[in-house]
Amino acid sequence: MGAMTDSDPEHPADPEPPAPRRRWRRARIVLGVLLVVVLTVEVVLIWPELSDSVRTLGHISWPWMVAAVLASLASMWSFARVQRTLLGVGGVHIRQRDSLAVAFAANSMSVTLPGGPVLATTFTYRRTRIWGATPVVATWQLVMAGALQAIGLALIGVSGALLVGARTNPFSLIFTVGAVFAFLVLAQYAASRPDALEGIGITAVKALNWIRKKPPLNGVRRWKRIVDQIGAVRMNRTDATRSLGWSLLNWITDASCLAFACYAIGGFPALAGLAVAYAAGNTARSAIPLLPAGLGVMDAVLVPALTAAGLTGAQAVSAVVIYRLVSFLLMAVIGWIVFAVRFRGSEEEDPMRDGDGPDIEPLWGK
């Protein structure tokens, strides 16, 4: 019998891994190197601020530090509940620990890697597909979670701004409570009836284009696509209220982390001013994503805003550093540990396997 060759039809050679898998294996190595480089650069960038503020920290109240850590963990837990609730509306039922693991891992990608929001969104999409979600439901969940986050952050900012006015004019407290109630009703209606947003959104887009001197229809098609994605799965009033509640709790607990960071260094800002500072800082981070987690941009907004809320300059810097160490660095470290333990090394869980990904803008980001 002659020697067998690789072309022997009865004894085929082991097939090579598909090209997308080989590319993703190489990409994982590159991503690992990039992660080390980026984290090193980030430490170098924040070290001057960190070293200066450490000298002014003085006596830290460790019970408040523990409270800050617990609040940040609660923020991640509540975001996982948002994801779980939305998937449940689409008929995909998962355990809270699975949703929490994905929330931690995706958050770490988003805040530490170049192009992190895109990778985090793709990773979350792939996980929801593995859980059994259809492409429509997986995309809808991502879009809806982002929309609810925007509503929750706006509510915190509006509440803080109105309460600042109520502090100087007690009679405006009535209007504050009324405005917050009206905002909640409108947010719930928008979550349960996304089709009603199309006309309002188009009008707002055209007005913004007029202010920016852009073509009238600039962005209209994108807005219609977002509304179509939001309306892909219908939510009843109970589901919409529950999802909005968890999303709002996500922001409240993260804002509480900032408040506890202030308390830890002996600063006690006005709560209304703190809410305005928190909303402004997160808005700036989303609008100007120069660095991962808004380093530099968010801090530049938070420090003067906290000073206006009643802290000294040194206290504001120290509070922001503590808040960043807890909500950014600690949560990112936990997320990468979760990723290494739960998701690394499994081919079926590669977030970009076979090029499968959502056709939406990145929506992740704490």
mmCIF file of N, CA, C and O in Angstrom, residues 308-345:
data_model
loop_
_atom_site.group_PDB
_atom_site.id
_atom_site.type_symbol
_atom_site.label_atom_id
_atom_site.label_comp_id
_atom_site.label_asym_id
_atom_site.label_seq_id
_atom_site.Cartn_x
_atom_site.Cartn_y
_atom_site.Cartn_z
ATOM 1 N N ALA A 308 -18.256 74.427 43.258
ATOM 2 C CA ALA A 308 -19.457 75.267 43.308
ATOM 3 C C ALA A 308 -20.510 74.679 44.238
ATOM 4 O O ALA A 308 -21.352 75.406 44.774
ATOM 5 N N ALA A 309 -20.466 73.340 44.441
ATOM 6 C CA ALA A 309 -21.448 72.686 45.319
ATOM 7 C C ALA A 309 -21.064 72.773 46.789
ATOM 8 O O ALA A 309 -21.818 72.303 47.641
ATOM 9 N N GLY A 310 -19.888 73.359 47.093
ATOM 10 C CA GLY A 310 -19.543 73.577 48.499
ATOM 11 C C GLY A 310 -18.211 73.018 48.955
ATOM 12 O O GLY A 310 -17.830 73.215 50.112
ATOM 13 N N LEU A 311 -17.469 72.308 48.090
ATOM 14 C CA LEU A 311 -16.171 71.770 48.484
ATOM 15 C C LEU A 311 -15.070 72.792 48.210
ATOM 16 O O LEU A 311 -15.218 73.676 47.359
ATOM 17 N N THR A 312 -13.942 72.652 48.924
ATOM 18 C CA THR A 312 -12.768 73.428 48.569
ATOM 19 C C THR A 312 -12.123 72.806 47.330
ATOM 20 O O THR A 312 -12.444 71.673 46.961
ATOM 21 N N GLY A 313 -11.205 73.533 46.719
ATOM 22 C CA GLY A 313 -10.549 73.002 45.531
ATOM 23 C C GLY A 313 -9.806 71.714 45.820
ATOM 24 O O GLY A 313 -9.881 70.740 45.051
ATOM 25 N N ALA A 314 -9.079 71.678 46.949
ATOM 26 C CA ALA A 314 -8.322 70.476 47.308
ATOM 27 C C ALA A 314 -9.264 69.307 47.581
ATOM 28 O O ALA A 314 -8.993 68.163 47.182
ATOM 29 N N GLN A 315 -10.383 69.580 48.263
ATOM 30 C CA GLN A 315 -11.345 68.518 48.545
ATOM 31 C C GLN A 315 -11.964 67.986 47.254
ATOM 32 O O GLN A 315 -12.158 66.777 47.103
ATOM 33 N N ALA A 316 -12.259 68.880 46.322
ATOM 34 C CA ALA A 316 -12.869 68.457 45.058
ATOM 35 C C ALA A 316 -11.930 67.538 44.281
ATOM 36 O O ALA A 316 -12.353 66.496 43.764
ATOM 37 N N VAL A 317 -10.655 67.907 44.207
ATOM 38 C CA VAL A 317 -9.685 67.073 43.499
ATOM 39 C C VAL A 317 -9.556 65.714 44.169
ATOM 40 O O VAL A 317 -9.561 64.662 43.511
ATOM 41 N N SER A 318 -9.448 65.713 45.488
ATOM 42 C CA SER A 318 -9.306 64.456 46.218
ATOM 43 C C SER A 318 -10.534 63.572 46.065
ATOM 44 O O SER A 318 -10.418 62.355 45.888
ATOM 45 N N ALA A 319 -11.723 64.183 46.120
ATOM 46 C CA ALA A 319 -12.964 63.408 45.977
ATOM 47 C C ALA A 319 -13.053 62.776 44.592
ATOM 48 O O ALA A 319 -13.451 61.614 44.454
ATOM 49 N N VAL A 320 -12.669 63.528 43.551
ATOM 50 C CA VAL A 320 -12.721 62.997 42.190
ATOM 51 C C VAL A 320 -11.733 61.846 42.028
ATOM 52 O O VAL A 320 -12.033 60.832 41.384
ATOM 53 N N VAL A 321 -10.535 61.980 42.642
ATOM 54 C CA VAL A 321 -9.540 60.907 42.550
ATOM 55 C C VAL A 321 -10.074 59.637 43.217
ATOM 56 O O VAL A 321 -9.972 58.536 42.660
ATOM 57 N N ILE A 322 -10.672 59.773 44.392
ATOM 58 C CA ILE A 322 -11.229 58.605 45.085
ATOM 59 C C ILE A 322 -12.352 57.982 44.267
ATOM 60 O O ILE A 322 -12.435 56.756 44.098
ATOM 61 N N TYR A 323 -13.228 58.838 43.744
ATOM 62 C CA TYR A 323 -14.335 58.348 42.914
ATOM 63 C C TYR A 323 -13.820 57.591 41.703
ATOM 64 O O TYR A 323 -14.340 56.527 41.347
ATOM 65 N N ARG A 324 -12.766 58.119 41.059
ATOM 66 C CA ARG A 324 -12.195 57.457 39.893
ATOM 67 C C ARG A 324 -11.535 56.131 40.265
ATOM 68 O O ARG A 324 -11.650 55.147 39.532
ATOM 69 N N LEU A 325 -10.845 56.110 41.385
ATOM 70 C CA LEU A 325 -10.189 54.873 41.807
ATOM 71 C C LEU A 325 -11.208 53.762 42.032
ATOM 72 O O LEU A 325 -10.952 52.591 41.725
ATOM 73 N N VAL A 326 -12.364 54.136 42.573
ATOM 74 C CA VAL A 326 -13.382 53.131 42.886
ATOM 75 C C VAL A 326 -14.210 52.787 41.645
ATOM 76 O O VAL A 326 -14.284 51.627 41.229
ATOM 77 N N SER A 327 -14.851 53.794 41.044
ATOM 78 C CA SER A 327 -15.819 53.524 39.966
ATOM 79 C C SER A 327 -15.147 53.169 38.644
ATOM 80 O O SER A 327 -15.750 52.480 37.812
ATOM 81 N N PHE A 328 -13.908 53.613 38.447
ATOM 82 C CA PHE A 328 -13.218 53.319 37.194
ATOM 83 C C PHE A 328 -12.190 52.198 37.367
ATOM 84 O O PHE A 328 -12.330 51.115 36.802
ATOM 85 N N LEU A 329 -11.187 52.445 38.191
ATOM 86 C CA LEU A 329 -10.080 51.496 38.285
ATOM 87 C C LEU A 329 -10.505 50.177 38.928
ATOM 88 O O LEU A 329 -10.264 49.096 38.379
ATOM 89 N N LEU A 330 -11.147 50.240 40.096
ATOM 90 C CA LEU A 330 -11.532 49.010 40.795
ATOM 91 C C LEU A 330 -12.533 48.199 39.981
ATOM 92 O O LEU A 330 -12.397 46.972 39.854
ATOM 93 N N MET A 331 -13.550 48.870 39.402
ATOM 94 C CA MET A 331 -14.543 48.147 38.614
ATOM 95 C C MET A 331 -13.925 47.553 37.351
ATOM 96 O O MET A 331 -14.313 46.464 36.909
ATOM 97 N N ALA A 332 -12.941 48.263 36.764
ATOM 98 C CA ALA A 332 -12.271 47.736 35.573
ATOM 99 C C ALA A 332 -11.448 46.499 35.912
ATOM 100 O O ALA A 332 -11.443 45.519 35.161
ATOM 101 N N VAL A 333 -10.755 46.539 37.045
ATOM 102 C CA VAL A 333 -9.957 45.378 37.468
ATOM 103 C C VAL A 333 -10.869 44.177 37.706
ATOM 104 O O VAL A 333 -10.590 43.057 37.260
ATOM 105 N N ILE A 334 -11.977 44.399 38.407
ATOM 106 C CA ILE A 334 -12.928 43.311 38.652
ATOM 107 C C ILE A 334 -13.461 42.770 37.336
ATOM 108 O O ILE A 334 -13.579 41.557 37.132
ATOM 109 N N GLY A 335 -13.757 43.665 36.402
ATOM 110 C CA GLY A 335 -14.292 43.240 35.111
ATOM 111 C C GLY A 335 -13.321 42.388 34.322
ATOM 112 O O GLY A 335 -13.719 41.384 33.713
ATOM 113 N N TRP A 336 -12.033 42.749 34.330
ATOM 114 C CA TRP A 336 -11.057 41.940 33.598
ATOM 115 C C TRP A 336 -10.836 40.593 34.262
ATOM 116 O O TRP A 336 -10.580 39.590 33.585
ATOM 117 N N ILE A 337 -10.935 40.551 35.581
ATOM 118 C CA ILE A 337 -10.846 39.253 36.272
ATOM 119 C C ILE A 337 -12.027 38.373 35.877
ATOM 120 O O ILE A 337 -11.876 37.180 35.582
ATOM 121 N N VAL A 338 -13.223 38.969 35.851
ATOM 122 C CA VAL A 338 -14.417 38.225 35.442
ATOM 123 C C VAL A 338 -14.260 37.731 34.007
ATOM 124 O O VAL A 338 -14.589 36.577 33.687
ATOM 125 N N PHE A 339 -13.749 38.595 33.125
ATOM 126 C CA PHE A 339 -13.563 38.199 31.734
ATOM 127 C C PHE A 339 -12.583 37.036 31.624
ATOM 128 O O PHE A 339 -12.821 36.076 30.877
ATOM 129 N N ALA A 340 -11.483 37.108 32.374
ATOM 130 C CA ALA A 340 -10.480 36.039 32.307
ATOM 131 C C ALA A 340 -11.033 34.720 32.821
ATOM 132 O O ALA A 340 -10.727 33.648 32.292
ATOM 133 N N VAL A 341 -11.868 34.783 33.858
ATOM 134 C CA VAL A 341 -12.398 33.556 34.471
ATOM 135 C C VAL A 341 -13.569 32.987 33.674
ATOM 136 O O VAL A 341 -13.655 31.775 33.445
ATOM 137 N N ARG A 342 -14.463 33.869 33.203
ATOM 138 C CA ARG A 342 -15.711 33.398 32.608
ATOM 139 C C ARG A 342 -15.676 33.264 31.087
ATOM 140 O O ARG A 342 -16.348 32.400 30.520
ATOM 141 N N PHE A 343 -14.943 34.134 30.399
ATOM 142 C CA PHE A 343 -15.112 34.230 28.953
ATOM 143 C C PHE A 343 -13.859 33.948 28.135
ATOM 144 O O PHE A 343 -13.973 33.596 26.969
ATOM 145 N N ARG A 344 -12.695 34.131 28.670
ATOM 146 C CA ARG A 344 -11.486 33.956 27.872
ATOM 147 C C ARG A 344 -11.261 32.482 27.557
ATOM 148 O O ARG A 344 -11.401 31.617 28.404
ATOM 149 N N GLY A 345 -10.873 32.192 26.297
ATOM 150 C CA GLY A 345 -10.484 30.845 25.906
ATOM 151 C C GLY A 345 -11.593 30.011 25.332
ATOM 152 O O GLY A 345 -11.352 28.909 24.853
#
